[in-house]
Amino acid sequence: MKKNSYFIKVYGCQMNEYDKGIIKALMTKKGFIYTEKNYEIIIYLTCAVREHAVKRLKGNLRSEKKYVRVVAGCLSEMLKENLIKEKLAEIVVSPTAYKVLPEKIEDFLKTHENLFISGENYESYEDIIPEVKGKSSYITIMRGCNNFCSYCIVPYVRGKERYKSYKSIRKEAMALVENGIEEIFLIGQNVLAYRWEDFDFISLLEEISLLPNLLRIGFLTSHPFDLTRNIIKRMSNIKKLIRYMHLPFQSGSNRILKAMRRKYSIEEYLDKIYFLKEIMPDAYISTDIIVGFPGEEESDFEKTIDVVKKVRFDSAYMFIYSDRPFTTSRLMKNKIPYEVAHKRFETLLALQNKITKEKAFETVQNKPIEIFPFKKKGDMFLGKMWNNRIVAFSGQVNEKGLTPVILKEVRGWTPSGYSIINKEENK
Ligand code: 5AD
Ligand code: SF4
């Protein structure tokens, strides 16, 4: 075991993946060493959004007692000192207190006193350049959420919305590009809510996309309520934009959407999706769906199925509803028995899997397309299309920028093919 060495395990969403880079930058400054083997300290970036994730994490915490266990992320805000009382962690740190984490770990190594570190809800980590590997990076531009969907724990554990300043985002993006990053994703619980002085989200996206040497820019996640025709049009004019839209619809039934406090009707949602498809026919559209929300009847579920058939999402994240602390839906009386919800889930999953696969086949065309390679896997490369769909290919690759590839088949779920550059010939 190396002294002062640590490892970070990420559960949950991209927000945690980004925070991994922030914590690494802060830990490096204090002399800690990141390693994937023989570490002394393990930092868990946890998720509290669904019950399932919490159970899995607790199992892991129990079996990893030999390390100094630091629990960060959303679960630390949900369970606070209880994680220490349950002997599941030595240190628990709120997602808003990472700046003091390295010095608190130092204290712990000296005193062996467990501690819970609470933070300030306005923290948005300005002026820290995350430590990242590879060619792609996230930038968290906003934190928290003001929407209070009735099933969701996020506003309670992540707090009110706050936004990173335009200046700081620009500085961070420039530093990342200078370090070799070619692709940036602007992320937040609902990026469309971004506001900073004269900037709203779309103007931020337009501005950052203009940075020289930045090849591709994307964003995640958007609340369909805040998406307008005007925004879609302006997006379609951004040359470097990754045509990938994650637009959670959650349920196809207006009655359920109302109980979820989603602020749109399914007709309004579909109207935006159809407009999007018209303006950006090549866009990859994904979504989130919850089945078994309290009060969901078979007829409501059928409406969800109907939307999936109509839109034909490229992919979908599908969940069985679970009660979460603090939320208002947990107090609703008409809960759906697990077996019923599970059966609906299986039906939905089978349908979406079929569509996901068909969509993968649709990308196989006998013409070269531009691929952004990001990883070598055996003797193949993994890369991403302009709409962020992952593909695999053999042959040679351009170290920087894009590689032309012909896709010829689908292996498993992944379109695959070969690159058509030949470096020898080009010499
Ligand atoms: N039960 C099931 N799924 C949930 N999600 C959020 N809260 C719950 C819950 N209580 C899902 C939503 C959201 C995604 C991140 O997680 O679909 O969009
Ligand atoms: Fe949760 Fe709704 Fe906010 Fe998304 S918009 S984080 S589902 S409260």
Tab-separated table of C-alpha atoms and ligand atoms in Angstrom:
chain	number	residue	atom	x	y	z
A	1	MET	CA	0.000	0.000	0.000
A	2	LYS	CA	1.363	3.371	-1.025
A	3	LYS	CA	1.125	6.156	1.548
A	4	ASN	CA	-1.190	9.045	0.649
A	5	SER	CA	-2.491	7.163	-2.375
A	6	TYR	CA	-6.144	7.149	-3.334
A	7	PHE	CA	-8.633	5.847	-5.835
A	8	ILE	CA	-12.013	7.232	-6.942
A	9	LYS	CA	-14.991	5.024	-7.761
A	10	VAL	CA	-17.817	6.715	-9.637
A	11	TYR	CA	-21.446	5.681	-9.377
A	12	GLY	CA	-24.308	7.493	-10.990
A	13	CYS	CA	-24.375	10.304	-13.464
A	14	GLN	CA	-21.993	12.534	-15.435
A	15	MET	CA	-22.072	15.129	-12.671
A	16	ASN	CA	-20.103	12.672	-10.519
A	17	GLU	CA	-17.772	11.818	-13.373
A	18	TYR	CA	-16.941	15.522	-13.686
A	19	ASP	CA	-16.489	15.891	-9.915
A	20	LYS	CA	-13.941	13.077	-10.059
A	21	GLY	CA	-11.735	15.409	-12.142
A	22	ILE	CA	-12.321	18.278	-9.697
A	23	ILE	CA	-11.417	16.129	-6.682
A	24	LYS	CA	-8.314	14.829	-8.487
A	25	ALA	CA	-7.146	18.381	-9.189
A	26	LEU	CA	-7.671	19.346	-5.529
A	27	MET	CA	-5.993	16.179	-4.182
A	28	THR	CA	-2.963	16.559	-6.486
A	29	LYS	CA	-2.394	20.071	-5.122
A	30	LYS	CA	-2.101	18.594	-1.612
A	31	GLY	CA	0.353	15.902	-2.711
A	32	PHE	CA	-1.989	12.889	-2.808
A	33	ILE	CA	-1.322	10.322	-5.527
A	34	TYR	CA	-4.029	8.774	-7.684
A	35	THR	CA	-3.592	5.070	-8.367
A	36	GLU	CA	-5.755	2.154	-9.400
A	37	LYS	CA	-3.954	-0.418	-7.250
A	38	ASN	CA	-2.747	-0.701	-3.642
A	39	TYR	CA	-4.302	2.527	-2.506
A	40	GLU	CA	-4.875	3.640	1.043
A	41	ILE	CA	-7.945	5.800	0.542
A	42	ILE	CA	-11.025	5.173	-1.571
A	43	ILE	CA	-13.442	7.957	-2.498
A	44	TYR	CA	-16.925	6.910	-3.612
A	45	LEU	CA	-18.903	9.339	-5.736
A	46	THR	CA	-22.373	8.094	-4.939
A	47	CYS	CA	-25.878	8.326	-6.372
A	48	ALA	CA	-29.136	8.585	-4.413
A	49	VAL	CA	-31.577	8.903	-7.298
A	50	ARG	CA	-32.870	5.333	-7.166
A	51	GLU	CA	-33.077	2.904	-4.283
A	52	HIS	CA	-31.327	0.209	-6.261
A	53	ALA	CA	-28.107	2.282	-6.528
A	54	VAL	CA	-28.065	2.851	-2.762
A	55	LYS	CA	-28.347	-0.870	-1.959
A	56	ARG	CA	-25.507	-1.781	-4.310
A	57	LEU	CA	-23.237	0.881	-2.897
A	58	LYS	CA	-23.857	-0.149	0.718
A	59	GLY	CA	-22.858	-3.711	-0.176
A	60	ASN	CA	-19.578	-2.472	-1.605
A	61	LEU	CA	-18.872	-0.217	1.380
A	62	ARG	CA	-19.301	-3.177	3.728
A	63	SER	CA	-16.790	-5.311	1.866
A	64	GLU	CA	-14.125	-2.608	1.492
A	65	LYS	CA	-13.378	-1.902	5.146
A	66	LYS	CA	-9.626	-2.187	4.710
A	67	TYR	CA	-9.472	1.247	3.082
A	68	VAL	CA	-10.115	4.696	4.449
A	69	ARG	CA	-13.596	5.046	2.948
A	70	VAL	CA	-14.667	8.525	1.916
A	71	VAL	CA	-18.269	8.856	0.775
A	72	ALA	CA	-18.960	11.820	-1.505
A	73	GLY	CA	-21.797	12.556	-3.943
A	74	CYS	CA	-25.566	12.625	-3.438
A	75	LEU	CA	-25.849	9.836	-0.913
A	76	SER	CA	-23.617	11.701	1.524
A	77	GLU	CA	-26.148	14.532	1.539
A	78	MET	CA	-29.004	12.084	2.050
A	79	LEU	CA	-27.513	9.995	4.854
A	80	LYS	CA	-24.950	12.381	6.375
A	81	GLU	CA	-23.582	11.172	9.764
A	82	ASN	CA	-25.660	7.998	9.540
A	83	LEU	CA	-23.115	6.460	7.183
A	84	ILE	CA	-20.512	6.857	9.901
A	85	LYS	CA	-22.849	5.549	12.597
A	86	GLU	CA	-23.602	2.519	10.396
A	87	LYS	CA	-19.813	2.025	10.112
A	88	LEU	CA	-20.005	2.282	6.334
A	89	ALA	CA	-17.567	5.177	6.017
A	90	GLU	CA	-14.787	6.993	7.851
A	91	ILE	CA	-15.387	10.335	6.164
A	92	VAL	CA	-18.599	11.653	4.604
A	93	VAL	CA	-18.377	14.786	2.481
A	94	SER	CA	-21.199	16.840	1.017
A	95	PRO	CA	-21.018	17.506	-2.773
A	96	THR	CA	-20.526	21.191	-1.976
A	97	ALA	CA	-17.486	20.715	0.284
A	98	TYR	CA	-14.872	19.078	-1.967
A	99	LYS	CA	-12.539	22.072	-1.689
A	100	VAL	CA	-11.729	21.238	1.946
A	101	LEU	CA	-11.685	17.458	1.435
A	102	PRO	CA	-7.893	17.004	0.975
A	103	GLU	CA	-7.027	18.805	4.222
A	104	LYS	CA	-9.779	16.919	6.093
A	105	ILE	CA	-8.333	13.619	4.837
A	106	GLU	CA	-4.915	14.728	6.095
A	107	ASP	CA	-6.472	15.435	9.502
A	108	PHE	CA	-8.115	12.024	9.533
A	109	LEU	CA	-4.851	10.219	8.727
A	110	LYS	CA	-3.329	11.887	11.811
A	111	THR	CA	-6.203	11.627	14.297
A	112	HIS	CA	-8.368	8.731	12.996
A	113	GLU	CA	-11.429	10.693	13.994
A	114	ASN	CA	-14.394	10.088	11.702
A	115	LEU	CA	-16.103	13.144	10.324
A	116	PHE	CA	-18.976	14.550	8.296
A	117	ILE	CA	-18.078	17.602	6.235
A	118	SER	CA	-21.003	19.811	5.290
A	119	GLY	CA	-20.735	22.482	2.606
A	120	GLU	CA	-22.169	25.723	1.341
A	121	ASN	CA	-25.044	25.395	-1.075
A	122	TYR	CA	-23.829	28.121	-3.392
A	123	GLU	CA	-20.594	26.295	-4.274
A	124	SER	CA	-20.171	25.918	-8.035
A	125	TYR	CA	-16.424	25.169	-8.207
A	126	GLU	CA	-15.303	28.174	-10.220
A	127	ASP	CA	-11.692	28.364	-11.352
A	128	ILE	CA	-10.699	24.728	-10.877
A	129	ILE	CA	-9.532	22.920	-13.985
A	130	PRO	CA	-10.526	19.257	-13.680
A	131	GLU	CA	-7.798	16.648	-14.092
A	132	VAL	CA	-8.933	14.463	-16.982
A	133	LYS	CA	-7.423	11.916	-19.307
A	134	GLY	CA	-8.168	11.402	-22.975
A	135	LYS	CA	-9.720	13.697	-25.560
A	136	SER	CA	-13.102	14.428	-24.043
A	137	SER	CA	-14.224	16.294	-20.945
A	138	TYR	CA	-17.316	17.521	-19.148
A	139	ILE	CA	-17.791	21.007	-17.745
A	140	THR	CA	-20.489	21.333	-15.112
A	141	ILE	CA	-22.110	24.692	-15.878
A	142	MET	CA	-24.905	24.529	-13.328
A	143	ARG	CA	-25.673	22.595	-10.183
A	144	GLY	CA	-28.857	21.820	-8.324
A	145	CYS	CA	-32.413	21.875	-9.616
A	146	ASN	CA	-35.484	24.043	-8.924
A	147	ASN	CA	-38.027	21.784	-10.587
A	148	PHE	CA	-39.111	19.500	-7.757
A	149	CYS	CA	-40.580	16.720	-9.878
A	150	SER	CA	-42.583	14.790	-7.319
A	151	TYR	CA	-40.508	11.574	-7.515
A	152	CYS	CA	-37.048	13.134	-7.528
A	153	ILE	CA	-34.559	13.481	-4.685
A	154	VAL	CA	-32.141	15.727	-6.613
A	155	PRO	CA	-33.427	19.163	-5.486
A	156	TYR	CA	-33.137	17.993	-1.855
A	157	VAL	CA	-29.613	16.585	-2.056
A	158	ARG	CA	-28.137	18.953	-4.636
A	159	GLY	CA	-29.914	22.117	-3.532
A	160	LYS	CA	-31.117	25.156	-5.469
A	161	GLU	CA	-29.863	25.940	-8.968
A	162	ARG	CA	-26.670	27.929	-9.258
A	163	TYR	CA	-24.643	28.664	-12.358
A	164	LYS	CA	-20.955	28.861	-13.110
A	165	SER	CA	-19.973	32.275	-14.492
A	166	TYR	CA	-19.503	32.608	-18.231
A	167	LYS	CA	-15.943	33.817	-17.666
A	168	SER	CA	-15.062	30.793	-15.609
A	169	ILE	CA	-16.616	28.332	-18.094
A	170	ARG	CA	-14.691	29.940	-20.938
A	171	LYS	CA	-11.436	29.867	-18.989
A	172	GLU	CA	-11.973	26.211	-18.108
A	173	ALA	CA	-12.819	25.269	-21.702
A	174	MET	CA	-9.719	27.058	-22.976
A	175	ALA	CA	-7.482	25.314	-20.441
A	176	LEU	CA	-8.969	21.920	-21.330
A	177	VAL	CA	-8.443	22.494	-25.052
A	178	GLU	CA	-4.864	23.551	-24.349
A	179	ASN	CA	-4.375	20.240	-22.496
A	180	GLY	CA	-5.422	18.300	-25.616
A	181	ILE	CA	-9.169	17.998	-25.051
A	182	GLU	CA	-11.036	18.025	-28.376
A	183	GLU	CA	-14.589	17.439	-27.196
A	184	ILE	CA	-16.487	19.177	-24.382
A	185	PHE	CA	-19.900	18.393	-22.926
A	186	LEU	CA	-21.588	21.170	-20.971
A	187	ILE	CA	-23.524	19.433	-18.232
A	188	GLY	CA	-26.061	20.068	-15.479
A	189	GLN	CA	-29.351	18.691	-14.142
A	190	ASN	CA	-31.120	20.971	-16.608
A	191	VAL	CA	-28.660	22.956	-18.734
A	192	LEU	CA	-31.506	24.871	-20.412
A	193	ALA	CA	-32.052	26.723	-17.120
A	194	TYR	CA	-28.565	28.278	-17.363
A	195	ARG	CA	-28.460	32.043	-16.753
A	196	TRP	CA	-25.491	34.338	-16.277
A	197	GLU	CA	-25.778	38.071	-16.817
A	198	ASP	CA	-26.619	38.376	-20.538
A	199	PHE	CA	-26.096	34.698	-21.250
A	200	ASP	CA	-28.726	32.044	-21.476
A	201	PHE	CA	-27.843	28.459	-22.375
A	202	ILE	CA	-28.046	28.735	-26.127
A	203	SER	CA	-25.850	31.832	-26.272
A	204	LEU	CA	-23.330	30.123	-23.981
A	205	LEU	CA	-23.283	27.099	-26.274
A	206	GLU	CA	-22.811	29.285	-29.361
A	207	GLU	CA	-19.948	31.212	-27.766
A	208	ILE	CA	-18.033	28.228	-26.374
A	209	SER	CA	-18.395	26.362	-29.664
A	210	LEU	CA	-16.305	29.072	-31.327
A	211	LEU	CA	-13.133	28.271	-29.353
A	212	PRO	CA	-10.348	27.437	-31.786
A	213	ASN	CA	-9.092	23.834	-31.633
A	214	LEU	CA	-12.278	22.621	-30.006
A	215	LEU	CA	-13.628	20.005	-32.381
A	216	ARG	CA	-16.982	19.031	-30.906
A	217	ILE	CA	-19.370	20.381	-28.283
A	218	GLY	CA	-22.366	18.680	-26.673
A	219	PHE	CA	-24.646	19.050	-23.667
A	220	LEU	CA	-26.645	17.051	-21.115
A	221	THR	CA	-29.447	16.980	-19.697
A	222	SER	CA	-32.385	19.161	-20.750
A	223	HIS	CA	-35.874	19.485	-19.304
A	224	PRO	CA	-38.303	19.291	-22.265
A	225	PHE	CA	-40.347	22.146	-20.721
A	226	ASP	CA	-37.492	24.610	-21.364
A	227	LEU	CA	-36.796	23.503	-24.926
A	228	THR	CA	-38.253	25.890	-27.522
A	229	ARG	CA	-38.426	25.920	-31.331
A	230	ASN	CA	-36.119	28.909	-31.336
A	231	ILE	CA	-33.493	27.050	-29.281
A	232	ILE	CA	-33.718	24.024	-31.593
A	233	LYS	CA	-33.214	26.266	-34.637
A	234	ARG	CA	-30.214	28.022	-33.118
A	235	MET	CA	-28.714	24.671	-32.108
A	236	SER	CA	-28.986	23.369	-35.636
A	237	ASN	CA	-26.777	26.273	-36.797
A	238	ILE	CA	-23.901	25.387	-34.465
A	239	LYS	CA	-21.404	23.645	-36.712
A	240	LYS	CA	-19.498	21.769	-34.003
A	241	LEU	CA	-22.594	20.659	-32.116
A	242	ILE	CA	-22.879	16.971	-31.305
A	243	ARG	CA	-26.370	16.105	-32.492
A	244	TYR	CA	-27.292	14.250	-29.336
A	245	MET	CA	-30.388	15.164	-27.336
A	246	HIS	CA	-31.358	13.555	-24.071
A	247	LEU	CA	-34.972	14.546	-23.427
A	248	PRO	CA	-36.610	12.587	-20.603
A	249	PHE	CA	-40.383	12.254	-21.054
A	250	GLN	CA	-40.964	9.954	-18.013
A	251	SER	CA	-44.553	8.993	-18.904
A	252	GLY	CA	-46.885	9.105	-21.901
A	253	SER	CA	-49.955	9.841	-19.773
A	254	ASN	CA	-50.954	13.430	-19.045
A	255	ARG	CA	-52.559	12.391	-15.768
A	256	ILE	CA	-49.282	10.836	-14.591
A	257	LEU	CA	-47.185	13.728	-15.952
A	258	LYS	CA	-49.300	16.058	-13.840
A	259	ALA	CA	-48.818	13.919	-10.733
A	260	MET	CA	-45.082	13.919	-11.513
A	261	ARG	CA	-45.163	17.761	-11.775
A	262	ARG	CA	-43.422	17.674	-15.161
A	263	LYS	CA	-44.974	20.934	-16.463
A	264	TYR	CA	-45.679	19.672	-20.024
A	265	SER	CA	-48.343	17.585	-21.684
A	266	ILE	CA	-47.342	14.648	-23.854
A	267	GLU	CA	-48.718	16.517	-26.893
A	268	GLU	CA	-46.353	19.425	-26.177
A	269	TYR	CA	-43.468	16.992	-25.737
A	270	LEU	CA	-44.191	15.239	-29.031
A	271	ASP	CA	-44.554	18.549	-30.833
A	272	LYS	CA	-41.014	19.500	-29.769
A	273	ILE	CA	-39.626	16.082	-30.714
A	274	TYR	CA	-41.198	16.177	-34.186
A	275	PHE	CA	-39.881	19.687	-34.749
A	276	LEU	CA	-36.432	18.560	-33.625
A	277	LYS	CA	-36.526	15.615	-36.026
A	278	GLU	CA	-37.553	17.933	-38.829
A	279	ILE	CA	-34.770	20.479	-38.190
A	280	MET	CA	-32.068	17.946	-37.269
A	281	PRO	CA	-32.972	14.676	-38.985
A	282	ASP	CA	-29.639	13.153	-38.015
A	283	ALA	CA	-30.027	13.810	-34.259
A	284	TYR	CA	-29.711	10.943	-31.803
A	285	ILE	CA	-32.585	11.204	-29.329
A	286	SER	CA	-32.596	9.408	-26.011
A	287	THR	CA	-34.938	9.613	-23.048
A	288	ASP	CA	-35.730	8.530	-19.482
A	289	ILE	CA	-38.907	6.647	-18.629
A	290	ILE	CA	-40.376	5.670	-15.266
A	291	VAL	CA	-42.886	2.823	-15.043
A	292	GLY	CA	-45.066	2.037	-12.054
A	293	PHE	CA	-45.441	5.616	-10.788
A	294	PRO	CA	-48.147	5.729	-8.045
A	295	GLY	CA	-51.592	5.536	-9.636
A	296	GLU	CA	-50.319	4.325	-13.028
A	297	GLU	CA	-52.992	2.208	-14.645
A	298	GLU	CA	-52.655	-0.161	-17.550
A	299	SER	CA	-54.143	2.521	-19.830
A	300	ASP	CA	-51.483	5.056	-18.675
A	301	PHE	CA	-48.741	2.548	-19.333
A	302	GLU	CA	-50.112	1.916	-22.819
A	303	LYS	CA	-49.748	5.642	-23.512
A	304	THR	CA	-46.068	5.381	-22.582
A	305	ILE	CA	-45.681	2.453	-24.964
A	306	ASP	CA	-47.422	4.497	-27.629
A	307	VAL	CA	-44.889	7.350	-27.294
A	308	VAL	CA	-41.981	4.903	-27.532
A	309	LYS	CA	-43.454	3.491	-30.752
A	310	LYS	CA	-44.159	6.943	-32.205
A	311	VAL	CA	-40.796	8.559	-31.445
A	312	ARG	CA	-38.549	5.536	-31.917
A	313	PHE	CA	-35.846	6.778	-29.539
A	314	ASP	CA	-32.295	5.765	-30.373
A	315	SER	CA	-32.004	4.592	-26.786
A	316	ALA	CA	-33.777	4.963	-23.456
A	317	TYR	CA	-32.987	4.698	-19.762
A	318	MET	CA	-35.925	2.900	-18.188
A	319	PHE	CA	-36.665	2.674	-14.467
A	320	ILE	CA	-39.157	1.118	-12.126
A	321	TYR	CA	-40.457	3.791	-9.773
A	322	SER	CA	-39.005	3.645	-6.263
A	323	ASP	CA	-39.862	5.743	-3.211
A	324	ARG	CA	-37.141	8.225	-2.345
A	325	PRO	CA	-36.665	10.171	0.887
A	326	PHE	CA	-37.965	13.785	0.980
A	327	THR	CA	-40.029	13.451	-2.228
A	328	THR	CA	-43.781	14.094	-2.299
A	329	SER	CA	-44.626	11.012	-4.381
A	330	ARG	CA	-43.500	8.797	-1.531
A	331	LEU	CA	-46.586	9.985	0.374
A	332	MET	CA	-48.976	9.054	-2.431
A	333	LYS	CA	-51.398	6.310	-1.487
A	334	ASN	CA	-51.933	4.388	-4.720
A	335	LYS	CA	-48.589	2.573	-5.025
A	336	ILE	CA	-48.203	-0.058	-7.742
A	337	PRO	CA	-47.290	-3.595	-6.619
A	338	TYR	CA	-43.736	-4.465	-7.651
A	339	GLU	CA	-44.815	-7.464	-9.763
A	340	VAL	CA	-47.147	-5.275	-11.819
A	341	ALA	CA	-44.508	-2.589	-12.331
A	342	HIS	CA	-41.913	-5.209	-13.165
A	343	LYS	CA	-44.111	-6.796	-15.809
A	344	ARG	CA	-44.676	-3.400	-17.438
A	345	PHE	CA	-40.965	-2.722	-17.278
A	346	GLU	CA	-40.188	-5.983	-19.086
A	347	THR	CA	-42.705	-5.146	-21.837
A	348	LEU	CA	-41.206	-1.680	-22.288
A	349	LEU	CA	-37.634	-2.978	-22.218
A	350	ALA	CA	-38.323	-5.594	-24.911
A	351	LEU	CA	-39.910	-2.982	-27.172
A	352	GLN	CA	-37.146	-0.403	-26.723
A	353	ASN	CA	-34.399	-3.017	-27.164
A	354	LYS	CA	-35.917	-3.958	-30.484
A	355	ILE	CA	-36.028	-0.305	-31.595
A	356	THR	CA	-32.498	0.398	-30.287
A	357	LYS	CA	-31.211	-2.471	-32.372
A	358	GLU	CA	-33.128	-1.419	-35.493
A	359	LYS	CA	-31.739	2.101	-35.084
A	360	ALA	CA	-28.214	0.696	-34.918
A	361	PHE	CA	-28.818	-1.150	-38.209
A	362	GLU	CA	-30.076	2.051	-39.854
A	363	THR	CA	-26.605	3.601	-39.431
A	364	VAL	CA	-24.981	0.955	-41.624
A	365	GLN	CA	-24.655	2.635	-45.003
A	366	ASN	CA	-22.134	2.117	-47.696
A	367	LYS	CA	-20.549	5.567	-47.459
A	368	PRO	CA	-17.767	7.046	-45.340
A	369	ILE	CA	-18.771	8.949	-42.207
A	370	GLU	CA	-16.685	11.121	-39.881
A	371	ILE	CA	-15.859	9.381	-36.620
A	372	PHE	CA	-14.296	10.872	-33.502
A	373	PRO	CA	-12.057	8.072	-32.163
A	374	PHE	CA	-11.709	8.005	-28.375
A	375	LYS	CA	-10.352	4.620	-27.298
A	376	LYS	CA	-8.365	1.629	-28.508
A	377	LYS	CA	-9.937	-1.722	-27.696
A	378	GLY	CA	-7.854	-4.751	-28.658
A	379	ASP	CA	-7.062	-4.292	-32.334
A	380	MET	CA	-10.181	-2.141	-32.854
A	381	PHE	CA	-10.929	1.502	-32.100
A	382	LEU	CA	-14.021	2.923	-30.492
A	383	GLY	CA	-15.291	6.193	-31.845
A	384	LYS	CA	-18.352	8.387	-31.939
A	385	MET	CA	-20.490	9.626	-34.806
A	386	TRP	CA	-21.614	13.265	-35.048
A	387	ASN	CA	-24.730	12.278	-33.141
A	388	ASN	CA	-22.611	10.590	-30.441
A	389	ARG	CA	-23.518	7.027	-31.378
A	390	ILE	CA	-20.626	4.741	-30.488
A	391	VAL	CA	-19.117	2.645	-33.259
A	392	ALA	CA	-16.184	0.234	-33.508
A	393	PHE	CA	-13.751	0.052	-36.386
A	394	SER	CA	-10.504	-1.494	-37.528
A	395	GLY	CA	-7.630	-0.024	-39.525
A	396	GLN	CA	-5.768	3.202	-39.056
A	397	VAL	CA	-6.767	6.241	-37.135
A	398	ASN	CA	-6.008	9.955	-37.214
A	399	GLU	CA	-4.469	10.751	-33.808
A	400	LYS	CA	-6.142	14.142	-33.762
A	401	GLY	CA	-9.504	15.027	-35.207
A	402	LEU	CA	-11.813	12.780	-37.168
A	403	THR	CA	-11.349	9.523	-39.041
A	404	PRO	CA	-13.477	8.512	-42.064
A	405	VAL	CA	-15.059	5.116	-41.491
A	406	ILE	CA	-17.354	2.821	-43.473
A	407	LEU	CA	-19.773	0.900	-41.251
A	408	LYS	CA	-20.668	-2.501	-42.610
A	409	GLU	CA	-22.452	-4.448	-39.854
A	410	VAL	CA	-23.826	-4.389	-36.314
A	411	ARG	CA	-21.954	-6.454	-33.723
A	412	GLY	CA	-24.007	-6.917	-30.574
A	413	TRP	CA	-25.425	-3.401	-30.294
A	414	THR	CA	-22.545	-1.574	-31.943
A	415	PRO	CA	-22.269	-0.601	-35.610
A	416	SER	CA	-18.813	-1.577	-36.791
A	417	GLY	CA	-16.631	-1.212	-39.854
A	418	TYR	CA	-13.227	-0.080	-41.052
A	419	SER	CA	-11.400	3.193	-41.485
A	420	ILE	CA	-10.533	4.273	-44.994
A	421	ILE	CA	-7.364	6.202	-44.285
A	422	ASN	CA	-4.075	4.772	-45.251
A	423	LYS	CA	-1.182	6.686	-43.746
A	424	GLU	CA	1.421	4.962	-45.892
A	425	GLU	CA	-0.390	5.977	-49.063
A	426	ASN	CA	-0.744	9.566	-47.875
A	427	LYS	CA	2.997	10.025	-47.484
B	1	5AD	N1	-37.821	6.211	-9.164
B	1	5AD	C1	-37.452	5.764	-10.391
B	1	5AD	N2	-36.743	6.498	-11.269
B	1	5AD	C2	-36.393	7.734	-10.896
B	1	5AD	N3	-35.704	8.692	-11.548
B	1	5AD	C3	-35.591	9.757	-10.735
B	1	5AD	N4	-36.205	9.521	-9.554
B	1	5AD	C4	-36.731	8.263	-9.638
B	1	5AD	C5	-37.473	7.459	-8.754
B	1	5AD	N5	-37.863	7.886	-7.547
B	1	5AD	C6	-35.221	8.559	-12.933
B	1	5AD	C7	-35.879	9.594	-13.851
B	1	5AD	C8	-34.759	10.575	-14.108
B	1	5AD	C9	-33.548	9.681	-14.039
B	1	5AD	C10	-32.250	10.365	-13.823
B	1	5AD	O1	-33.834	8.810	-12.969
B	1	5AD	O2	-36.269	8.965	-15.050
B	1	5AD	O3	-34.872	11.249	-15.336
B	2	SF4	FE1	-35.118	15.641	-10.731
B	2	SF4	FE2	-37.050	16.823	-12.192
B	2	SF4	FE3	-34.852	18.237	-11.426
B	2	SF4	FE4	-34.615	16.301	-13.284
B	2	SF4	S1	-35.830	18.208	-13.485
B	2	SF4	S2	-33.250	16.651	-11.494
B	2	SF4	S3	-36.113	14.774	-12.579
B	2	SF4	S4	-36.424	17.378	-10.071
